[in-house]
Coordinates of C-alpha atoms in Angstrom, one line a residue:
Chain A
X1 CA 18.2 120.1 16.8
X2 CA 15.4 119.8 19.4
X3 CA 18.0 118.8 21.9
X4 CA 19.8 122.0 21.4
X5 CA 16.6 124.0 21.7
X6 CA 15.9 122.2 25.0
X7 CA 19.4 122.9 26.4
X8 CA 18.9 126.5 25.4
X9 CA 15.8 126.8 27.6
X10 CA 17.7 125.2 30.6
X11 CA 20.5 127.7 30.3
X12 CA 18.1 130.6 30.0
X13 CA 18.2 131.2 33.8
X14 CA 21.8 132.2 33.4
X15 CA 22.9 135.7 32.6
X16 CA 22.2 136.6 29.0
X17 CA 25.7 137.6 28.3
X18 CA 26.9 134.1 29.1
X19 CA 24.0 132.2 27.6
X20 CA 25.9 131.3 24.3
X21 CA 28.8 129.8 26.3
X22 CA 27.0 127.8 28.9
X23 CA 25.3 125.2 26.7
X24 CA 25.9 121.9 28.6
X25 CA 27.9 119.1 26.8
X26 CA 25.3 116.9 25.1
X27 CA 27.9 114.2 24.3
X28 CA 26.6 110.6 24.1
X29 CA 24.3 108.9 26.5
X30 CA 24.9 105.2 27.3
X31 CA 21.9 104.3 25.2
X32 CA 23.3 106.2 22.2
X33 CA 26.6 104.6 22.6
X34 CA 25.0 101.1 22.8
X35 CA 23.1 101.8 19.6
X36 CA 26.3 102.9 17.8
X37 CA 28.1 99.8 19.1
X38 CA 25.3 97.5 18.0
X39 CA 25.3 98.9 14.5
X40 CA 29.1 98.8 14.3
X41 CA 28.9 95.1 15.4
X42 CA 26.3 94.3 12.7
X43 CA 28.5 96.0 10.0
X44 CA 31.5 94.2 11.3
X45 CA 29.8 90.8 11.1
X46 CA 28.8 91.5 7.5
X47 CA 32.4 92.5 6.7
X48 CA 33.7 89.3 8.2
X49 CA 31.1 87.2 6.3
X50 CA 32.3 89.1 3.1
X51 CA 35.9 88.2 3.9
X52 CA 34.8 84.6 4.2
X53 CA 33.3 84.8 0.7
X54 CA 36.6 86.2 -0.6
X55 CA 38.4 83.2 0.9
X56 CA 36.1 80.7 -0.7
X57 CA 36.4 82.4 -4.0
X58 CA 40.2 82.0 -3.7
X59 CA 39.6 78.3 -3.3
X60 CA 37.4 78.2 -6.4
X61 CA 40.0 80.3 -8.4
X62 CA 42.7 77.8 -7.5
X63 CA 40.5 74.9 -8.5
X64 CA 39.7 76.6 -11.9
X65 CA 43.4 77.2 -12.4
X66 CA 44.2 73.5 -11.7
X67 CA 41.5 72.5 -14.1
X68 CA 42.8 74.7 -16.9
X69 CA 46.3 73.3 -16.4
X70 CA 44.9 69.7 -16.6
X71 CA 43.0 70.7 -19.8
X72 CA 46.2 72.1 -21.3
X73 CA 48.1 68.9 -20.4
X74 CA 45.4 66.8 -22.1
X75 CA 45.3 69.0 -25.2
X76 CA 49.1 68.9 -25.4
X77 CA 49.2 65.1 -25.2
X78 CA 46.6 64.8 -27.9
X79 CA 48.1 67.3 -30.3
X80 CA 51.8 66.3 -29.8
X81 CA 51.1 62.6 -29.8
X82 CA 53.2 62.1 -26.7
X83 CA 52.4 61.5 -23.0
X84 CA 52.1 64.6 -20.9
X85 CA 52.1 64.5 -17.1
X86 CA 50.5 66.8 -14.6
X87 CA 52.6 66.6 -11.4
X88 CA 51.7 67.5 -7.9
X89 CA 54.4 68.7 -5.4
X90 CA 54.4 68.6 -1.6
X91 CA 56.3 71.4 0.2
X92 CA 59.2 70.3 2.5
X93 CA 57.9 72.0 5.6
X94 CA 56.5 69.7 8.3
X95 CA 52.8 70.3 8.1
X96 CA 52.7 70.9 4.4
X97 CA 50.0 69.7 2.1
X98 CA 50.4 69.5 -1.7
X99 CA 50.6 73.1 -2.9
X100 CA 52.3 73.1 -6.3
X101 CA 51.7 71.6 -9.8
X102 CA 53.1 71.7 -13.2
X103 CA 53.0 70.2 -16.7
X104 CA 55.9 67.9 -17.7
X105 CA 56.1 66.8 -21.4
X106 CA 57.5 63.4 -21.8
X107 CA 59.6 62.5 -24.9
X108 CA 61.3 59.1 -24.2
X109 CA 63.6 59.8 -21.4
X110 CA 63.6 63.6 -22.0
X111 CA 61.3 65.7 -19.8
X112 CA 60.3 69.2 -20.6
X113 CA 59.1 70.9 -17.4
X114 CA 56.8 73.9 -17.7
X115 CA 56.6 76.6 -15.0
X116 CA 55.6 75.4 -11.6
X117 CA 52.3 76.9 -10.3
X118 CA 52.2 77.5 -6.5
X119 CA 48.9 77.8 -4.9
X120 CA 48.5 81.1 -3.0
X121 CA 49.4 81.2 0.7
X122 CA 46.7 79.7 2.9
X123 CA 45.3 77.4 0.3
X124 CA 46.4 73.8 -0.3
X125 CA 45.4 70.6 -1.9
X126 CA 44.1 67.9 0.5
X127 CA 45.7 64.5 0.3
X128 CA 43.0 62.5 2.1
X129 CA 41.5 59.6 0.2
X130 CA 38.1 61.2 0.3
X131 CA 38.2 64.1 -2.0
X132 CA 41.7 63.6 -3.4
X133 CA 42.1 60.1 -4.8
X134 CA 44.9 61.4 -7.0
X135 CA 47.0 62.8 -4.1
X136 CA 46.6 59.7 -2.0
X137 CA 47.0 57.0 -4.7
X138 CA 48.4 58.3 -8.0
X139 CA 51.9 57.0 -8.8
X140 CA 54.9 58.7 -7.1
X141 CA 57.6 60.1 -9.3
X142 CA 60.9 61.2 -8.0
X143 CA 60.9 64.8 -9.3
X144 CA 62.7 67.6 -7.5
X145 CA 61.6 71.2 -7.3
X146 CA 62.9 73.9 -5.0
X147 CA 61.0 73.9 -1.7
X148 CA 59.3 70.6 -2.4
X149 CA 59.9 67.0 -1.4
X150 CA 61.1 65.1 -4.5
X151 CA 60.0 61.7 -3.3
X152 CA 56.4 62.8 -2.6
X153 CA 55.7 64.1 -6.1
X154 CA 52.7 62.4 -7.7
X155 CA 51.8 62.3 -11.3
X156 CA 48.8 62.0 -13.6
X157 CA 49.8 60.9 -17.1
X158 CA 47.7 61.9 -20.1
X159 CA 48.1 59.7 -23.1
X160 CA 47.9 60.8 -26.7
X161 CA 44.4 59.3 -26.8
X162 CA 43.4 61.9 -24.1
X163 CA 42.8 59.3 -21.5
X164 CA 44.7 59.1 -18.2
X165 CA 47.0 56.1 -17.7
X166 CA 46.7 53.6 -14.9
X167 CA 43.2 54.0 -13.5
X168 CA 40.3 51.7 -13.9
X169 CA 37.5 53.1 -16.0
X170 CA 35.1 53.6 -13.1
X171 CA 34.8 56.4 -10.6
X172 CA 36.2 59.8 -11.3
X173 CA 39.6 60.7 -9.8
X174 CA 39.8 63.8 -7.7
X175 CA 41.9 66.6 -6.2
X176 CA 40.3 68.8 -3.6
X177 CA 41.5 72.2 -2.7
X178 CA 40.7 73.9 0.7
X179 CA 42.0 76.6 3.0
X180 CA 45.0 75.4 4.8
X181 CA 43.7 76.9 8.1
X182 CA 40.7 74.5 8.1
X183 CA 41.7 71.5 10.3
X184 CA 42.4 68.3 8.4
X185 CA 40.1 65.6 9.7
X186 CA 41.0 62.1 8.4
X187 CA 38.8 61.2 5.5
X188 CA 36.6 64.3 5.8
X189 CA 36.4 67.4 3.8
X190 CA 36.1 70.8 5.4
X191 CA 32.9 72.9 4.9
X192 CA 34.5 74.9 2.1
X193 CA 36.3 73.2 -0.6
X194 CA 36.5 72.8 -4.4
X195 CA 37.1 69.5 -6.1
X196 CA 38.7 69.1 -9.6
X197 CA 37.4 65.8 -11.0
X198 CA 39.1 63.8 -13.7
X199 CA 37.3 61.4 -16.1
X200 CA 40.2 58.9 -16.7
X201 CA 38.8 57.6 -19.9
X202 CA 38.2 60.8 -21.9
X203 CA 40.6 62.9 -19.8
X204 CA 37.8 65.5 -19.3
X205 CA 37.8 67.6 -16.1
X206 CA 35.2 69.5 -14.1
X207 CA 35.1 71.7 -10.9
X208 CA 32.6 70.8 -8.2
X209 CA 31.8 72.8 -5.0
X210 CA 29.7 71.5 -2.1
Chain B
X1 CA 33.7 130.5 33.5
X2 CA 36.9 128.6 32.5
X3 CA 34.8 125.5 32.3
X4 CA 32.2 127.3 30.1
X5 CA 34.9 128.6 27.9
X6 CA 36.4 125.2 27.3
X7 CA 33.1 123.6 26.5
X8 CA 32.4 126.1 23.8
X9 CA 32.4 124.5 20.3
X10 CA 32.8 121.0 21.8
X11 CA 29.2 120.1 21.9
X12 CA 29.8 116.5 20.4
X13 CA 27.3 114.8 18.2
X14 CA 23.7 114.4 19.1
X15 CA 21.9 111.1 18.5
X16 CA 20.0 112.7 15.6
X17 CA 23.2 113.8 13.9
X18 CA 24.7 110.4 14.5
X19 CA 21.7 108.7 13.0
X20 CA 21.7 111.0 10.0
X21 CA 25.4 110.3 9.5
X22 CA 24.9 106.6 9.7
X23 CA 21.9 106.7 7.4
X24 CA 24.0 108.5 4.8
X25 CA 26.9 106.0 5.3
X26 CA 24.5 103.1 5.1
X27 CA 23.0 104.6 1.9
X28 CA 26.5 104.9 0.4
X29 CA 27.4 101.3 1.4
X30 CA 24.2 100.0 -0.2
X31 CA 25.0 102.0 -3.4
X32 CA 28.5 100.6 -3.4
X33 CA 27.4 97.0 -2.8
X34 CA 24.8 97.3 -5.6
X35 CA 27.5 98.5 -8.0
X36 CA 30.0 95.8 -6.9
X37 CA 27.4 93.1 -7.1
X38 CA 26.1 94.1 -10.5
X39 CA 29.7 94.2 -11.8
X40 CA 30.3 90.8 -10.2
X41 CA 27.2 89.4 -11.9
X42 CA 28.1 90.7 -15.3
X43 CA 31.7 89.4 -14.9
X44 CA 30.3 86.0 -13.8
X45 CA 28.0 86.0 -16.9
X46 CA 30.9 86.8 -19.2
X47 CA 33.1 84.3 -17.5
X48 CA 30.4 81.6 -17.8
X49 CA 30.0 82.4 -21.4
X50 CA 33.7 82.0 -22.1
X51 CA 34.1 78.8 -20.0
X52 CA 31.0 77.0 -21.2
X53 CA 31.7 77.7 -24.8
X54 CA 35.4 76.8 -24.2
X55 CA 34.3 73.3 -23.1
X56 CA 32.0 73.0 -26.1
X57 CA 34.9 74.1 -28.4
X58 CA 37.3 71.5 -27.0
X59 CA 34.6 68.9 -27.4
X60 CA 33.8 70.0 -30.9
X61 CA 37.5 69.7 -31.9
X62 CA 37.6 66.3 -30.4
X63 CA 34.6 65.2 -32.6
X64 CA 36.4 66.5 -35.6
X65 CA 39.7 64.8 -34.8
X66 CA 38.1 61.4 -34.0
X67 CA 35.8 61.4 -37.1
X68 CA 38.7 62.4 -39.4
X69 CA 40.4 59.1 -38.4
X70 CA 37.4 56.9 -39.0
X71 CA 38.2 53.7 -40.8
X72 CA 36.2 50.9 -42.5
X73 CA 39.1 48.8 -43.8
X74 CA 37.1 47.6 -46.8
X75 CA 38.1 44.6 -48.9
X76 CA 36.7 42.8 -51.9
X77 CA 34.7 39.6 -51.4
X78 CA 32.5 37.3 -53.5
X79 CA 28.7 37.5 -53.6
X80 CA 26.4 34.8 -54.9
X81 CA 23.6 35.5 -57.4
X82 CA 21.3 36.5 -54.5
X83 CA 23.9 39.1 -53.3
X84 CA 24.7 37.1 -50.2
X85 CA 28.2 36.7 -48.8
X86 CA 29.7 33.3 -47.9
X87 CA 29.0 32.3 -44.4
X88 CA 29.5 29.1 -42.4
X89 CA 25.9 28.2 -43.1
X90 CA 25.9 28.5 -46.9
X91 CA 29.5 27.5 -47.5
X92 CA 28.5 24.2 -49.0
X93 CA 26.2 25.6 -51.6
X94 CA 27.9 29.0 -52.2
X95 CA 28.4 29.9 -55.9
X96 CA 30.3 33.1 -56.4
X97 CA 28.6 35.4 -58.9
X98 CA 30.1 38.8 -58.4
X99 CA 32.5 40.9 -56.3
X100 CA 31.5 43.5 -53.8
X101 CA 33.2 45.8 -51.4
X102 CA 32.9 44.4 -47.9
X103 CA 33.9 45.5 -44.4
X104 CA 33.7 44.2 -40.9
X105 CA 33.5 47.7 -39.5
X106 CA 30.7 50.2 -39.4
X107 CA 30.0 53.9 -39.9
X108 CA 26.6 55.1 -38.9
X109 CA 24.7 58.3 -38.6
X110 CA 21.3 57.8 -37.1
X111 CA 18.7 59.5 -34.9
X112 CA 20.1 59.9 -31.4
X113 CA 16.7 58.7 -30.0
X114 CA 17.4 55.2 -31.5
X115 CA 20.2 54.7 -29.1
X116 CA 19.5 57.1 -26.1
X117 CA 15.9 57.6 -25.0
X118 CA 16.4 61.3 -24.2
X119 CA 18.6 61.8 -27.3
X120 CA 18.6 64.9 -29.4
X121 CA 19.5 65.4 -33.0
X122 CA 21.7 62.9 -34.8
X123 CA 24.3 60.5 -33.5
X124 CA 27.4 59.2 -35.3
X125 CA 29.3 56.0 -34.5
X126 CA 32.5 54.8 -36.1
X127 CA 35.8 53.0 -35.6
X128 CA 39.0 55.0 -35.3
X129 CA 42.5 54.2 -34.2
X130 CA 42.5 56.4 -31.1
X131 CA 44.7 54.2 -29.0
X132 CA 42.5 53.8 -25.9
X133 CA 42.8 50.6 -23.9
X134 CA 42.1 49.9 -20.2
X135 CA 45.1 47.5 -20.1
X136 CA 48.2 49.3 -18.9
X137 CA 50.5 47.3 -21.2
X138 CA 48.4 47.7 -24.4
X139 CA 47.6 51.3 -23.6
X140 CA 51.2 52.1 -24.7
X141 CA 50.2 51.4 -28.3
X142 CA 49.0 54.6 -29.7
X143 CA 47.0 53.3 -32.7
X144 CA 44.7 50.7 -31.2
X145 CA 41.3 50.6 -32.8
X146 CA 38.4 51.9 -30.8
X147 CA 34.7 52.3 -31.4
X148 CA 33.7 55.9 -30.9
X149 CA 30.4 57.7 -31.0
X150 CA 29.0 61.1 -30.3
X151 CA 25.4 62.1 -29.4
X152 CA 23.5 64.6 -27.4
X153 CA 21.0 63.7 -24.6
X154 CA 19.2 65.3 -21.7
X155 CA 20.4 63.6 -18.6
X156 CA 21.2 63.8 -14.9
X157 CA 24.9 63.8 -13.8
X158 CA 24.1 61.6 -10.8
X159 CA 22.7 58.8 -13.0
X160 CA 24.7 55.7 -13.8
X161 CA 26.1 56.0 -17.3
X162 CA 26.6 59.8 -16.9
X163 CA 28.4 60.0 -13.5
X164 CA 31.9 59.7 -14.8
X165 CA 32.8 63.2 -13.5
X166 CA 30.7 63.9 -10.4
X167 CA 32.3 62.5 -7.2
X168 CA 30.1 60.7 -4.8
X169 CA 30.7 63.1 -2.0
X170 CA 29.2 66.0 -4.0
X171 CA 25.5 66.2 -3.2
X172 CA 22.8 67.4 -5.5
X173 CA 22.6 66.8 -9.3
X174 CA 22.3 68.8 -12.5
X175 CA 20.0 67.9 -15.3
X176 CA 21.4 69.2 -18.5
X177 CA 21.6 68.7 -22.2
X178 CA 25.0 67.0 -22.6
X179 CA 27.3 66.0 -25.4
X180 CA 28.2 62.4 -24.7
X181 CA 31.0 60.3 -26.2
X182 CA 30.9 56.6 -26.5
X183 CA 34.4 55.2 -26.4
X184 CA 34.9 51.4 -26.5
X185 CA 38.4 50.2 -25.5
X186 CA 40.1 47.9 -28.0
X187 CA 39.7 44.8 -25.8
X188 CA 35.9 45.1 -25.8
X189 CA 35.1 46.0 -29.4
X190 CA 31.7 44.6 -30.3
X191 CA 31.6 45.6 -33.9
X192 CA 33.0 42.4 -35.4
X193 CA 30.6 40.1 -33.7
X194 CA 27.4 41.9 -34.4
X195 CA 25.3 42.5 -37.5
X196 CA 23.9 45.9 -38.3
X197 CA 23.9 48.2 -35.3
X198 CA 23.8 45.6 -32.6
X199 CA 27.2 46.6 -31.2
X200 CA 25.9 50.2 -30.7
X201 CA 22.8 49.1 -28.8
X202 CA 24.8 46.8 -26.6
X203 CA 27.5 49.4 -25.9
X204 CA 24.6 51.9 -25.1
X205 CA 22.8 49.3 -23.0
X206 CA 22.8 48.5 -19.3
X207 CA 26.5 49.2 -18.5
X208 CA 26.9 51.8 -21.2
X209 CA 30.3 53.0 -22.2
X210 CA 29.3 56.6 -22.9
X211 CA 30.7 59.6 -20.9
X212 CA 29.8 63.3 -20.8
X213 CA 32.2 65.3 -23.0
X214 CA 30.6 68.8 -22.6
X215 CA 27.5 70.2 -20.8
X216 CA 24.8 72.4 -22.4
X217 CA 25.2 71.2 -25.9
X218 CA 21.5 71.1 -27.1
X219 CA 21.8 69.4 -30.4
X220 CA 24.3 67.8 -32.8
X221 CA 23.8 67.2 -36.5
X222 CA 26.0 65.1 -38.8
X223 CA 25.7 65.2 -42.6
X224 CA 27.5 62.6 -44.7
X225 CA 28.8 64.4 -47.8
X226 CA 30.3 63.5 -51.1
X227 CA 33.5 65.3 -52.3
X228 CA 31.4 67.8 -54.2
X229 CA 29.5 68.7 -51.1
X230 CA 26.3 67.0 -52.0
X231 CA 24.5 64.9 -49.3
X232 CA 24.9 61.1 -49.1
X233 CA 23.2 58.8 -49.8
X234 CA 22.5 60.7 -53.0
X235 CA 18.9 62.1 -53.0
X236 CA 18.1 60.8 -49.5
X237 CA 15.5 62.7 -47.6
X238 CA 17.2 62.0 -44.2
X239 CA 20.4 62.7 -42.5
X240 CA 20.8 59.0 -41.8
X241 CA 23.8 57.1 -43.3
X242 CA 24.6 53.5 -42.7
X243 CA 27.6 51.8 -44.2
X244 CA 26.0 48.4 -43.4
X245 CA 22.8 49.2 -45.4
X246 CA 23.1 46.9 -48.4
X247 CA 20.0 48.4 -50.0
X248 CA 21.9 51.6 -50.6
X249 CA 24.4 50.3 -53.0
X250 CA 26.2 53.6 -53.4
X251 CA 27.2 53.8 -49.8
X252 CA 27.4 50.1 -48.8
X253 CA 30.7 49.7 -46.9
X254 CA 31.8 53.1 -47.9
X255 CA 32.9 56.0 -45.7
X256 CA 31.5 59.4 -46.7
X257 CA 34.3 61.6 -48.1
X258 CA 33.4 64.3 -45.6
X259 CA 31.1 64.8 -42.7
X260 CA 29.6 68.2 -41.9
X261 CA 29.3 68.5 -38.1
X262 CA 27.0 71.1 -36.6
X263 CA 26.7 71.6 -32.9
X264 CA 24.5 74.1 -31.0
X265 CA 25.5 75.0 -27.4
X266 CA 24.0 77.3 -24.8
X267 CA 25.8 78.8 -21.8
X268 CA 25.5 77.6 -18.2
X269 CA 23.4 80.6 -16.9
X270 CA 20.9 80.0 -19.7
X271 CA 20.7 76.3 -18.9
X272 CA 20.5 77.0 -15.1
X273 CA 17.4 79.2 -15.5
X274 CA 15.6 76.8 -17.9
X275 CA 12.4 75.6 -16.3
X276 CA 11.0 72.1 -17.0
X277 CA 8.4 73.7 -19.2
X278 CA 11.1 75.6 -21.2
X279 CA 13.1 72.4 -21.5
X280 CA 10.1 70.5 -22.8
X281 CA 9.3 73.4 -25.2
X282 CA 12.9 73.3 -26.5
X283 CA 12.8 69.5 -26.9
X284 CA 9.6 69.8 -28.9
X285 CA 11.1 72.6 -31.0
X286 CA 14.2 70.5 -31.7
X287 CA 12.1 67.4 -32.4
X288 CA 10.5 69.2 -35.4
X289 CA 13.8 70.3 -36.8
X290 CA 16.7 68.7 -38.7
X291 CA 14.6 65.9 -40.4
X292 CA 15.1 66.9 -44.0
X293 CA 18.7 67.8 -45.1
X294 CA 17.3 70.1 -47.8
X295 CA 15.8 72.3 -45.1
X296 CA 19.1 72.4 -43.0
X297 CA 19.8 76.1 -43.4
X298 CA 16.2 77.1 -42.8
X299 CA 16.1 74.9 -39.7
X300 CA 19.3 76.2 -38.3
X301 CA 19.9 79.9 -39.2
X302 CA 17.7 82.9 -38.6
X303 CA 16.4 84.4 -41.8
X304 CA 16.1 88.2 -41.1
X305 CA 14.9 89.2 -44.6
X306 CA 11.9 86.7 -44.8
X307 CA 11.1 87.0 -41.1
X308 CA 11.9 90.4 -39.6
X309 CA 10.1 89.3 -36.5
X310 CA 12.0 86.4 -34.9
X311 CA 8.8 85.1 -33.3
X312 CA 7.6 84.1 -36.8
X313 CA 10.9 82.5 -37.9
X314 CA 10.8 78.7 -37.5
X315 CA 14.5 78.3 -37.3
X316 CA 16.4 77.1 -34.1
X317 CA 18.5 80.3 -34.0
X318 CA 15.4 82.5 -34.0
X319 CA 13.9 80.3 -31.2
X320 CA 17.0 80.7 -29.1
X321 CA 17.0 84.5 -29.6
X322 CA 13.4 84.7 -28.8
X323 CA 13.7 82.7 -25.6
X324 CA 16.8 84.7 -24.5
X325 CA 19.3 81.8 -24.6
X326 CA 22.9 82.7 -25.0
X327 CA 23.9 80.3 -27.7
X328 CA 26.7 79.5 -30.1
X329 CA 26.6 77.5 -33.3
X330 CA 29.6 75.4 -34.2
X331 CA 29.9 74.2 -37.7
X332 CA 32.7 72.4 -39.5
X333 CA 33.3 69.9 -42.3
X334 CA 35.6 67.0 -41.4
X335 CA 37.5 65.3 -44.2
X336 CA 37.7 61.5 -43.5
X337 CA 41.2 60.6 -44.4
X338 CA 40.6 56.9 -45.2
X339 CA 37.5 57.4 -47.4
X340 CA 38.1 55.6 -50.7
X341 CA 35.3 57.0 -52.7
X342 CA 34.8 55.7 -56.2
X343 CA 31.6 56.0 -58.1

């Protein structure tokens, strides 16, 4: 308001009748503009950081969903007394990483396939040996699903004892989920990922983040 | 004049106005962020509560399912006048004097500290046909006999013998009270070659076969029960039960008819904020509880009528309430299908 008062004194030399009209345009000075831009930039940075947090929480959510599905597969195997598989599907586009999974109940040669879960756009499972032992070394099973390569489907089989078939009782087996945009470096994990870890003896699972 | 006319009412913002506006906006943003973050925190807490107790519930169901299948496979054998069985050493001089129920298997409830140094509460070890084998061909057989055991200990998920879930590339470690499961594959059963509890101590030894089943389970109590609900061995002042204890003739080579399993779990936020002092205090508290089965209810449950103030109540539940732990108590009685009880 002081600025206005000042301009009023400047204009006081002009005829009284025009004084109210002749206030000069205060507008923005360069300094003012710079201050505004600086503050906007700070807010913008914070917003972008926030968006990053949202992206990482999507990775975690996907890992939690995979873990819940694995838990369901194990429980189904124990309660039904039959093997139950958790299968991982690779999309048929060129740069695709594994991005789908589902439970398949095995009854002799009959298979009951439950609904296929697709990871949201921009999120995929890594298939490097570091972080995803299951997607690099679990047995392949020729299972077709629309949009996925049948021959690249991998499986983890839960037995009625709850354990996972075909792995030595040693290190945990893993599946890591990351944003698809993060470049895949051979045998390295990106800065932001979530790993679902499987204990092959008890069939228990856990989610780990860096 | 025209210029003046045009400029009228188009004075723009002054810096002060701009700053005031931005201050107001900033204030609104801060308020909004606060609300959002407090909602997020409470959502996270609720979620942690659900997920941590979900893992405990699954684990608890697994204990029940495994123990209900416990076997001893008892048979009748001769004893001599000194109540000894025929062995290769005394075969030449053995004179049968009586029959007795014998078994090569073992069912044991004992203090967890006897088998794990940072153990808590009571541990239970048994044999059950769970069908676990590391051999790909024999693992197709669903009823292979395994040795199985459950106990609680305070441990580090990066240590050998606990690290069956944490991948190597994940840095850092978490010390937690954990429910552990011992699972011995059929091909390495040690129960037939050992006397007493030697097979347990060796399975829990250097390359131990125990794995974490659920985090944040602070104690586990097993009570061997007769079909009428009374504790076994009859009149015992301890929770311990040993089917290989010949001095307790009532329970020698017998499975209890039922086992009452009680498990106390806390949630992950409560565990995460537990300081080393709080942890030691909790261990001390637990160490003084669950020694005498006749005091089981007083040790476990809060008694609001006798102790309106939880600080004076000696029970575990009152302690957890007082120290703001989010807890859940799981309790069930498991019927052991193959118990052949006769008095």
